[in-house]
mmCIF file of C-alpha atoms in Angstrom:
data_model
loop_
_atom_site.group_PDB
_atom_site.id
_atom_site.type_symbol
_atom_site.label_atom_id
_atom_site.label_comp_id
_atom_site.label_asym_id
_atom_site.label_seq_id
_atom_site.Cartn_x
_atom_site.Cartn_y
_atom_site.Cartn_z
ATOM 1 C CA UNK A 241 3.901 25.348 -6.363
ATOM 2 C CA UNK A 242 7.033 22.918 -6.931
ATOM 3 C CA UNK A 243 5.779 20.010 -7.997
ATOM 4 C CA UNK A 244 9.118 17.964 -7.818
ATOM 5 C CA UNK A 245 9.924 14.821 -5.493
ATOM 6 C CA UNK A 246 13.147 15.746 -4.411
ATOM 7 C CA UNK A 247 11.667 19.045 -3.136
ATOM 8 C CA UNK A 248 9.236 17.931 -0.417
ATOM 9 C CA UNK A 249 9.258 19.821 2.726
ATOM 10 C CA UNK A 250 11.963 18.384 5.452
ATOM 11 C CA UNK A 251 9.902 17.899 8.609
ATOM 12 C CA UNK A 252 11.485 17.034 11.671
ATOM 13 C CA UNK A 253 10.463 13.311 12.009
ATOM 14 C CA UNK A 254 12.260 12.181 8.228
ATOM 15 C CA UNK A 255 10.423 9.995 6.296
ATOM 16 C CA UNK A 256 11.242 6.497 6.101
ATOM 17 C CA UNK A 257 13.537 5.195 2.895
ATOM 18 C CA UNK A 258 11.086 3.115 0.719
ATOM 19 C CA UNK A 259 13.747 1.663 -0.605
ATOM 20 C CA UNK A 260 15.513 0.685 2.858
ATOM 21 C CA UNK A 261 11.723 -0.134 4.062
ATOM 22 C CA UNK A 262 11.620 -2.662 1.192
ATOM 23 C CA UNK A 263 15.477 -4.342 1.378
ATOM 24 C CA UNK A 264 15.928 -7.719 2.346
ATOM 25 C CA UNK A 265 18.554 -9.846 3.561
ATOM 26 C CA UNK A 266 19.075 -13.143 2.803
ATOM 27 C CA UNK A 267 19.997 -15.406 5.980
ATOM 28 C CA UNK A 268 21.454 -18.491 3.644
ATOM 29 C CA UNK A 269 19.733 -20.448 6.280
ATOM 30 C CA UNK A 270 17.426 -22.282 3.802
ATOM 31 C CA UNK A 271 16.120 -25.580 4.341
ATOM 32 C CA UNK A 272 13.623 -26.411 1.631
ATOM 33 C CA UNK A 273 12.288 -22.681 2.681
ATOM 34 C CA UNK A 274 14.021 -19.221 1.297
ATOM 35 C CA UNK A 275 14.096 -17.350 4.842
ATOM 36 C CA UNK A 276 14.770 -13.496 4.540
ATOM 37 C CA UNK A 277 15.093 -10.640 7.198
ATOM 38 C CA UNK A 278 13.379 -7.194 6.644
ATOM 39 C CA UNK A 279 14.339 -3.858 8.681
ATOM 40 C CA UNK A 280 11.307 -2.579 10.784
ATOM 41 C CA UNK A 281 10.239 0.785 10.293
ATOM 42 C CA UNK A 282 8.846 2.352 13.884
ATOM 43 C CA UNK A 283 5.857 3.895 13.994
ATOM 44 C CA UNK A 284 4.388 6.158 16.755
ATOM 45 C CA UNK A 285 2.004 3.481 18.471
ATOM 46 C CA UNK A 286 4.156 0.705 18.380
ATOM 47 C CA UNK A 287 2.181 -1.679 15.968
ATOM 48 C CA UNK A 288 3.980 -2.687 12.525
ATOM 49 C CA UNK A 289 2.831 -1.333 9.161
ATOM 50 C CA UNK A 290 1.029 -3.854 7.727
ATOM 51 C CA UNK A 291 1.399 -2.235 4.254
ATOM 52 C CA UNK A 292 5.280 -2.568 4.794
ATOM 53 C CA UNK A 293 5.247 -5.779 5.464
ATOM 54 C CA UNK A 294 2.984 -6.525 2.463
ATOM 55 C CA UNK A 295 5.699 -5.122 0.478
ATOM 56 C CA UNK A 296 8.666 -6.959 2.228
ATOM 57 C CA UNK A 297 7.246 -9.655 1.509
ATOM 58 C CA UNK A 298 6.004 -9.550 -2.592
ATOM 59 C CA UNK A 299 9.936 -8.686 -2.554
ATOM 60 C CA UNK A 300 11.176 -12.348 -0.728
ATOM 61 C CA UNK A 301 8.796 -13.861 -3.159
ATOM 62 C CA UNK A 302 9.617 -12.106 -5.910
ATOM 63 C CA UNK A 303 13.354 -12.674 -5.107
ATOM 64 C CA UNK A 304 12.575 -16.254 -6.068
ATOM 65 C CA UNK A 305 10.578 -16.348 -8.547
ATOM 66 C CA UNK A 306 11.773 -17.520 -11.849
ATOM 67 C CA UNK A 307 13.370 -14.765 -14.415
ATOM 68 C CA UNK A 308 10.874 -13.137 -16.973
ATOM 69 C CA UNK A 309 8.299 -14.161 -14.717
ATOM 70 C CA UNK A 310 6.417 -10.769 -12.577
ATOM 71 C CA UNK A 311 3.775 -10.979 -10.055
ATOM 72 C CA UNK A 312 -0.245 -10.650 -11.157
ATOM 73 C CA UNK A 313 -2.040 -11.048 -8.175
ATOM 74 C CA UNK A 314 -1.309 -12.107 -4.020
ATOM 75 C CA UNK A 315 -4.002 -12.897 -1.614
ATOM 76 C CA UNK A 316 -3.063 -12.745 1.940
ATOM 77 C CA UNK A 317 -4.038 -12.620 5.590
ATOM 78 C CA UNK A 318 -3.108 -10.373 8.527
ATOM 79 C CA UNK A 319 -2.927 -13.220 11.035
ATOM 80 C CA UNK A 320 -1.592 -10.963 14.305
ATOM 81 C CA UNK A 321 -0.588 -7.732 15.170
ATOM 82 C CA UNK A 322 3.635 -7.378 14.853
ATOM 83 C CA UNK A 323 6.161 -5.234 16.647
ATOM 84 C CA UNK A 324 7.241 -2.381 14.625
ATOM 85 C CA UNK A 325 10.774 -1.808 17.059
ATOM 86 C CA UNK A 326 11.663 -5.575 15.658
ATOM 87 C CA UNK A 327 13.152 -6.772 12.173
ATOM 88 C CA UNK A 328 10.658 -9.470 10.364
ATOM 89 C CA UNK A 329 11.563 -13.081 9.009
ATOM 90 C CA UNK A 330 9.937 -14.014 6.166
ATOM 91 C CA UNK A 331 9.545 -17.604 4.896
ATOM 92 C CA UNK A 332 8.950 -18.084 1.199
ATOM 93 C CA UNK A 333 7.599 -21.819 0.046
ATOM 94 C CA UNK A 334 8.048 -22.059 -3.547
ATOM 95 C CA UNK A 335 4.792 -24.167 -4.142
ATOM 96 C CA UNK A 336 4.971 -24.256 -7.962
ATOM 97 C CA UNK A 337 6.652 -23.485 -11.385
ATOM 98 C CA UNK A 338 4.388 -24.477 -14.402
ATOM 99 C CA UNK A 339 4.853 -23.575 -17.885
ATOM 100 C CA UNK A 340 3.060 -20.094 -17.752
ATOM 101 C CA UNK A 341 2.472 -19.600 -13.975
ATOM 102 C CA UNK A 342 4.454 -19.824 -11.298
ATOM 103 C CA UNK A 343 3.045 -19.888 -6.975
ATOM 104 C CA UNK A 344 5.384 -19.024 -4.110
ATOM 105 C CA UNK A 345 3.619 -18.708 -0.074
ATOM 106 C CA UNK A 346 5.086 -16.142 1.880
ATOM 107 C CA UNK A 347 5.048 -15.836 5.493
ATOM 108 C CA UNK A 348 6.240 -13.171 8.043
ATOM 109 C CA UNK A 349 7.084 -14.440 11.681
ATOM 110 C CA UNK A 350 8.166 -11.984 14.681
ATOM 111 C CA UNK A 351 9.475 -14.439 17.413
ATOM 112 C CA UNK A 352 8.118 -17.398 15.990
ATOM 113 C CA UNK A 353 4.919 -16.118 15.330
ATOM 114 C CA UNK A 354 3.116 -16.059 11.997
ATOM 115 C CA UNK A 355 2.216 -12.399 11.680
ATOM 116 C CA UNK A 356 1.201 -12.116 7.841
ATOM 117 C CA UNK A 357 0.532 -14.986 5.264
ATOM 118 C CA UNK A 358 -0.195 -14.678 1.376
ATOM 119 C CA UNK A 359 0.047 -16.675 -2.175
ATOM 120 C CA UNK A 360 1.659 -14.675 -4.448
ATOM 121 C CA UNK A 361 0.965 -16.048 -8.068
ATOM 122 C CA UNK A 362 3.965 -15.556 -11.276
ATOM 123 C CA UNK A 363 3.574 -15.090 -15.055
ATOM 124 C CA UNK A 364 5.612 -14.758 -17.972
ATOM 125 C CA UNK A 365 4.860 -12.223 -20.910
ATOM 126 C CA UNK A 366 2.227 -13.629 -22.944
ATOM 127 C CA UNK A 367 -0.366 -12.155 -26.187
ATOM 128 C CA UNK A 368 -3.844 -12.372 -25.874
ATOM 129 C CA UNK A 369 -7.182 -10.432 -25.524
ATOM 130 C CA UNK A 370 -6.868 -6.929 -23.702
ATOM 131 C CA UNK A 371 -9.833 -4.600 -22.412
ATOM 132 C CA UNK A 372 -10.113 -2.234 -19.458
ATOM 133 C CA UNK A 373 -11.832 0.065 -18.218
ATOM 134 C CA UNK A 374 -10.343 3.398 -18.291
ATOM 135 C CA UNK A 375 -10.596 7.082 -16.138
ATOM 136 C CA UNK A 376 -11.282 10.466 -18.212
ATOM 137 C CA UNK A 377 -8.356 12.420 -16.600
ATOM 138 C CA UNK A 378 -10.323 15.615 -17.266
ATOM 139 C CA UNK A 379 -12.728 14.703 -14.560
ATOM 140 C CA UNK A 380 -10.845 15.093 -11.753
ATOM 141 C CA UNK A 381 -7.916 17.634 -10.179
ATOM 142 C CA UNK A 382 -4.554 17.487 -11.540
ATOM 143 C CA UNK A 383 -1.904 16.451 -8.282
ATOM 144 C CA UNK A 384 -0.100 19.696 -9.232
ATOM 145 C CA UNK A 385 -3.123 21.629 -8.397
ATOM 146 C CA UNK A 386 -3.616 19.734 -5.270
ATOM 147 C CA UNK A 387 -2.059 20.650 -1.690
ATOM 148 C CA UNK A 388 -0.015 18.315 0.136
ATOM 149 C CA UNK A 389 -0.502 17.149 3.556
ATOM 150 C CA UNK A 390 2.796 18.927 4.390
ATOM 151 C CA UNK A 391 1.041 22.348 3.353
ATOM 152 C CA UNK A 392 -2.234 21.582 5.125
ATOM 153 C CA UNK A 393 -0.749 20.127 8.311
ATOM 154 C CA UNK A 394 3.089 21.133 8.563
ATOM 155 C CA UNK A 395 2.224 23.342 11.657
ATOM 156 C CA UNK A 396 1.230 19.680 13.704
ATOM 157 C CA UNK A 397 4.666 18.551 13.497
ATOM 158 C CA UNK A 398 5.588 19.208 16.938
ATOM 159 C CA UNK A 399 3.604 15.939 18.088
ATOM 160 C CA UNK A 400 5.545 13.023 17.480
ATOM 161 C CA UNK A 401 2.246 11.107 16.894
ATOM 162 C CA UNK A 402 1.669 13.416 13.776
ATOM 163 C CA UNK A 403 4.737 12.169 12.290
ATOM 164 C CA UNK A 404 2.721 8.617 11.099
ATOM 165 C CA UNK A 405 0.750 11.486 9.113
ATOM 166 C CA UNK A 406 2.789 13.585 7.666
ATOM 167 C CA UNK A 407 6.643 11.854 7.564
ATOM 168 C CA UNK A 408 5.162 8.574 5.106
ATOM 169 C CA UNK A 409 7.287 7.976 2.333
ATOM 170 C CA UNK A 410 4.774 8.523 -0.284
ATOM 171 C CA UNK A 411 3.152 12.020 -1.401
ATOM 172 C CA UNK A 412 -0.428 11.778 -1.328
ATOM 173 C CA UNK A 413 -2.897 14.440 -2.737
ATOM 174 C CA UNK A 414 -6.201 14.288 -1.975
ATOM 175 C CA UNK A 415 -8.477 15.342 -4.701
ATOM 176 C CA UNK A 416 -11.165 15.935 -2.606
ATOM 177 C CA UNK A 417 -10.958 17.006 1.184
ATOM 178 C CA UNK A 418 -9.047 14.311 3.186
ATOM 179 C CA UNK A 419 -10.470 13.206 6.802
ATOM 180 C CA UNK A 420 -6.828 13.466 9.116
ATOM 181 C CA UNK A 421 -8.711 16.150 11.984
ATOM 182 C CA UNK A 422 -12.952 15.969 10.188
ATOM 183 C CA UNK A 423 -14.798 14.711 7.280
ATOM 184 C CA UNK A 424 -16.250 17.923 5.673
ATOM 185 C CA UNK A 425 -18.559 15.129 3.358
ATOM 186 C CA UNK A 426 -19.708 11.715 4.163
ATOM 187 C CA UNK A 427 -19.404 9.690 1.017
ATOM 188 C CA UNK A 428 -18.749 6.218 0.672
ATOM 189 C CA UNK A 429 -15.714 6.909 -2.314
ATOM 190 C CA UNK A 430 -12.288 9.132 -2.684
ATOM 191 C CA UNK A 431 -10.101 9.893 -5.237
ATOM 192 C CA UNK A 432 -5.791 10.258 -3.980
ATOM 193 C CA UNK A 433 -3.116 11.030 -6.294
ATOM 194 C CA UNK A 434 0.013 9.220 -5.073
ATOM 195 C CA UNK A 435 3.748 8.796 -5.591
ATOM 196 C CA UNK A 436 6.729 7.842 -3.830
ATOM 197 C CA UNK A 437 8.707 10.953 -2.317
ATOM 198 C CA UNK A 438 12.076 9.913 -3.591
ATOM 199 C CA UNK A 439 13.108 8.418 -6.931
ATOM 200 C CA UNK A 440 12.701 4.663 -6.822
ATOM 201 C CA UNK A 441 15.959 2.491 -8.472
ATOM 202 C CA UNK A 442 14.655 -1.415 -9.772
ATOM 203 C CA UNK A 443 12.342 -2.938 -11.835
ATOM 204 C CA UNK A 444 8.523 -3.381 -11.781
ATOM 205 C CA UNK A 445 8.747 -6.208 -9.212
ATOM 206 C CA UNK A 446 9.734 -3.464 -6.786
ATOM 207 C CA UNK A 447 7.064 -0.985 -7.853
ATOM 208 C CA UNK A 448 4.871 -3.571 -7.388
ATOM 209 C CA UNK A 449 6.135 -3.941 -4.063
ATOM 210 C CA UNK A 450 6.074 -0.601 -3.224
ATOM 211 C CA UNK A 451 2.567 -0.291 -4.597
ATOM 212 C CA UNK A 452 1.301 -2.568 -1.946
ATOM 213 C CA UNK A 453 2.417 -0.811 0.653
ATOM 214 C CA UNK A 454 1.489 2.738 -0.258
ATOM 215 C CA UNK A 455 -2.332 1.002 -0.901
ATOM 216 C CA UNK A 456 -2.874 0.018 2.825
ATOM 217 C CA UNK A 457 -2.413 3.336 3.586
ATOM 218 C CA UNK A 458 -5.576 4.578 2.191
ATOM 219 C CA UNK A 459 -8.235 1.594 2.396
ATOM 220 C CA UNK A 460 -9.938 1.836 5.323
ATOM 221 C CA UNK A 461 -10.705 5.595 4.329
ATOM 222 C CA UNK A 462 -13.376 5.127 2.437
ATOM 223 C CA UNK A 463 -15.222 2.885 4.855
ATOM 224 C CA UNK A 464 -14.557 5.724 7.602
ATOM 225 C CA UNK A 465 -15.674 8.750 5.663
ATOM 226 C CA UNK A 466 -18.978 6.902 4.656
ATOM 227 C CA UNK A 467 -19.528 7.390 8.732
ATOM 228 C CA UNK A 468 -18.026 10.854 9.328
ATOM 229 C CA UNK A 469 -15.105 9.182 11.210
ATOM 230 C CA UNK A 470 -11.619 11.224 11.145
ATOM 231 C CA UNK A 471 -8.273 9.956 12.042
ATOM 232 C CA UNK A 472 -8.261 11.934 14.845
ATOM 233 C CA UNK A 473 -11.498 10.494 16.287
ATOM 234 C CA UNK A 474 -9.774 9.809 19.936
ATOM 235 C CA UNK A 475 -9.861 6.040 21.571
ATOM 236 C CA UNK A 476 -10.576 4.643 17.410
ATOM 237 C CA UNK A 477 -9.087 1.440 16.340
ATOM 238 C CA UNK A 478 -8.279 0.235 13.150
ATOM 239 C CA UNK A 479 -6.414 -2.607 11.622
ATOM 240 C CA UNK A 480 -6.118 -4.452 8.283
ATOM 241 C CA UNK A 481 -7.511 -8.768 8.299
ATOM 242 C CA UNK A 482 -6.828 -9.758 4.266
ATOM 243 C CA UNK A 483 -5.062 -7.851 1.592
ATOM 244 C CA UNK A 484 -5.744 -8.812 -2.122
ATOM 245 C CA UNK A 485 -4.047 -6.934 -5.051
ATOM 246 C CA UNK A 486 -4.095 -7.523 -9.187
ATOM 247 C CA UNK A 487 -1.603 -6.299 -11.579
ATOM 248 C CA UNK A 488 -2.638 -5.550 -14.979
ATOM 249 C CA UNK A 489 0.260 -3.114 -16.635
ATOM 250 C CA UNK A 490 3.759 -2.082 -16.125
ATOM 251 C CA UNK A 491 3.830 1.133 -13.840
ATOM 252 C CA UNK A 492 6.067 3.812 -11.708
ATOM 253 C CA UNK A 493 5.646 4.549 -8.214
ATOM 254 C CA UNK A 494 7.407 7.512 -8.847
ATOM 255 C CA UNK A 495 5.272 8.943 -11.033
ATOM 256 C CA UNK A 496 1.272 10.370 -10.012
ATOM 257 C CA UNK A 497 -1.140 7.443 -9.961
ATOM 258 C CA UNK A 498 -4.898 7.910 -9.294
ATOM 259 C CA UNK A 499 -5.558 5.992 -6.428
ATOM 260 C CA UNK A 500 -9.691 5.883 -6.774
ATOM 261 C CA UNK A 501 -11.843 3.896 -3.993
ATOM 262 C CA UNK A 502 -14.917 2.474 -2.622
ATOM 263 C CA UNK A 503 -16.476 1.440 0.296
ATOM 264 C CA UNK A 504 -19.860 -0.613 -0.727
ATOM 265 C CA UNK A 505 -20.823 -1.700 2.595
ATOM 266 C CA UNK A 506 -19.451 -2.348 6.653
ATOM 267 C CA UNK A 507 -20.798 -4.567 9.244
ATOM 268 C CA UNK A 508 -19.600 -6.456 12.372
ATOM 269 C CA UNK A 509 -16.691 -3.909 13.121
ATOM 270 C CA UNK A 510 -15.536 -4.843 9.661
ATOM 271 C CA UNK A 511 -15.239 -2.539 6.329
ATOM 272 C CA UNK A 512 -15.082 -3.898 2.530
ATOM 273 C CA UNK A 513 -12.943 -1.343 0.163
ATOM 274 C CA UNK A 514 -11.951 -1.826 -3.356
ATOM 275 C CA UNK A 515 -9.630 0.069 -4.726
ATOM 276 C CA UNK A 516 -8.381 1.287 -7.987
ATOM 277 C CA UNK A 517 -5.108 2.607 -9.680
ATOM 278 C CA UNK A 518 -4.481 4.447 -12.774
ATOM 279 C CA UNK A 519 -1.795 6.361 -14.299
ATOM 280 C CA UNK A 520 -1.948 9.757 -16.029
ATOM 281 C CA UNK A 521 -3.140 8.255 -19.454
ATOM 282 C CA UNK A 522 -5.818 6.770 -17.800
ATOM 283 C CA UNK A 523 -4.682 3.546 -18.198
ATOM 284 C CA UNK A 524 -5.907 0.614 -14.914
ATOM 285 C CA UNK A 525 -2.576 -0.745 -13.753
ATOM 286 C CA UNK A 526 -3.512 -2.178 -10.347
ATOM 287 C CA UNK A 527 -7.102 -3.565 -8.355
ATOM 288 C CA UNK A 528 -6.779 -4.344 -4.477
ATOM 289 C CA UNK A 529 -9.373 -5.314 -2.423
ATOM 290 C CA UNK A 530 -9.141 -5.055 1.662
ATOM 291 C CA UNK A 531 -11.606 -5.868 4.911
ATOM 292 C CA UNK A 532 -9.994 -3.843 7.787
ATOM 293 C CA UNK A 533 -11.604 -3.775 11.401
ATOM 294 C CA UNK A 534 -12.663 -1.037 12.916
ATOM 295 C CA UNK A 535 -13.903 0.135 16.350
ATOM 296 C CA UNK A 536 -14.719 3.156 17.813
ATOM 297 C CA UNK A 537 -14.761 3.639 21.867
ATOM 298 C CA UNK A 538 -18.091 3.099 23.410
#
């Protein structure tokens, strides 16, 4: 199997450019606010991504956060759905610059609407205590060993709604079976290898970026297998209500991380995951945290 990223399969709906999902514009039209514009990035039922616009907007914030100083953890809410046929503003409040720790507020609007807020929290290199808690590699299978999606469900690309599937702009290998058309096992945990599809150019503030959006991809998954739900479970609803992410080391998105997650319990149409990410040593680079709703039709 080639195991490169420049030779994924071409499908007939491309893949979005992470890079171009993740480039901002600056609209100079600051007040005591940094204001930014984002491209949108359609998707087959209309709704925006709300993993893109994570990432969109950890890049505005990051944009003005002070030099030497990288994001460790964001907390935000999904406050309404957005349109993903429309470009996003996003309004960055730079709340505070201490000596070690710097706190910016970013905010996404679609026609004067808050669609998306979060605190995105700064730090500069420091020394200090260090422990984590680390995955034994040998327990699970290699992503070279793994299928893709595009070898397991290339033939559905002839519905445009597949394309949401199959066309993302990461590579993810499931290391057990995945739940797109069933869930062969209902467990309440999965394990996904994951990397962008093309090389990505910049420095960890964009992988960190780019992180958060490849990790809404996945969360909810863990919440639906636990109840034999598939994605293709017709008339289902899902959507994300709070994102919260930690990062712990320097990483790639371009190189295979073990994405590793949880579902430990769901209630009133909502589901808690937690979420893990390590990188081929083994080492814990990222934590994220979600609540997503979900509702199946009655």
């Amino acid at each position: 199997m080639t195991d490169t990223v420049k030779n994924t399969p071409v499908l007939d709906f491309p893949a979005p450019n992470l890079a171009e999902m993740l480039a901002l514009a600056s609209t100079e039209a600051r007040t005591h606010y940094d204001i930014f514009t984002g491209p949108a990035m359609p998707t087959p039922h209309g709704r925006a991504f709300g993993g893109q616009v994570l990432g969109q907007a950890l890049v505005a914030a990051g944009l003005t956060a002070p030099e030497g100083r990288e994001i460790h953890s964001m907390h935000g809410y999904f406050v309404r759905p957005g349109d993903s046929n429309v470009p996003m503003t996003f309004e960055i409040a730079r709340l505070h610059d201490g000596r070690s720790f710097s706190t910016r507020r970013a905010q996404a609007y679609q026609g004067g609407n808050v669609l998306m807020s979060l605190i995105a929290s700064y730090q500069g290199v420091e020394e200090g205590i260090e422990h984590q808690e680390s995955f034994d590699m040998s327990t699970v299978a290699q992503p070279e060993d793994l299928p893709t999606v595009w070898e397991k469900y290339g033939h559905l690309t002839g519905d445009p709604r597949n394309s949401w599937v199959l066309n993302r702009p990461f590579d993810f290998r499931y290391a057990e079976s995945d739940l797109i058309m069933a869930v062969s096992e209902r467990t309440n945990t999965q394990r996904v290898w994951l990397r962008s599809r093309e090389p990505l150019d910049g420095g960890q503030p964009l992988h960190s970026a780019a992180l958060a959006f490849a990790s809404d991809y996945l969360l909810l998954e863990p919440v639906a297998r636990q109840h034999g739900i598939p994605w293709a479970t017709p008339g289902m609803s899902a959507a994300s209500l709070d994102h919260s992410m930690w990062f712990h080391r320097s990483f790639r998105v371009d190189e295979w991380l073990l994405y590793e997650l949880e579902s430990p319990t769901a209630q009133g149409g909502r589901g808690l995951a937690h979420g893990r990410f390590y990188n081929r040593a083994g080492d814990l680079v990222a934590s994220v945290s979600q609540e997503s709703m979900i509702r199946l039709p009655r």
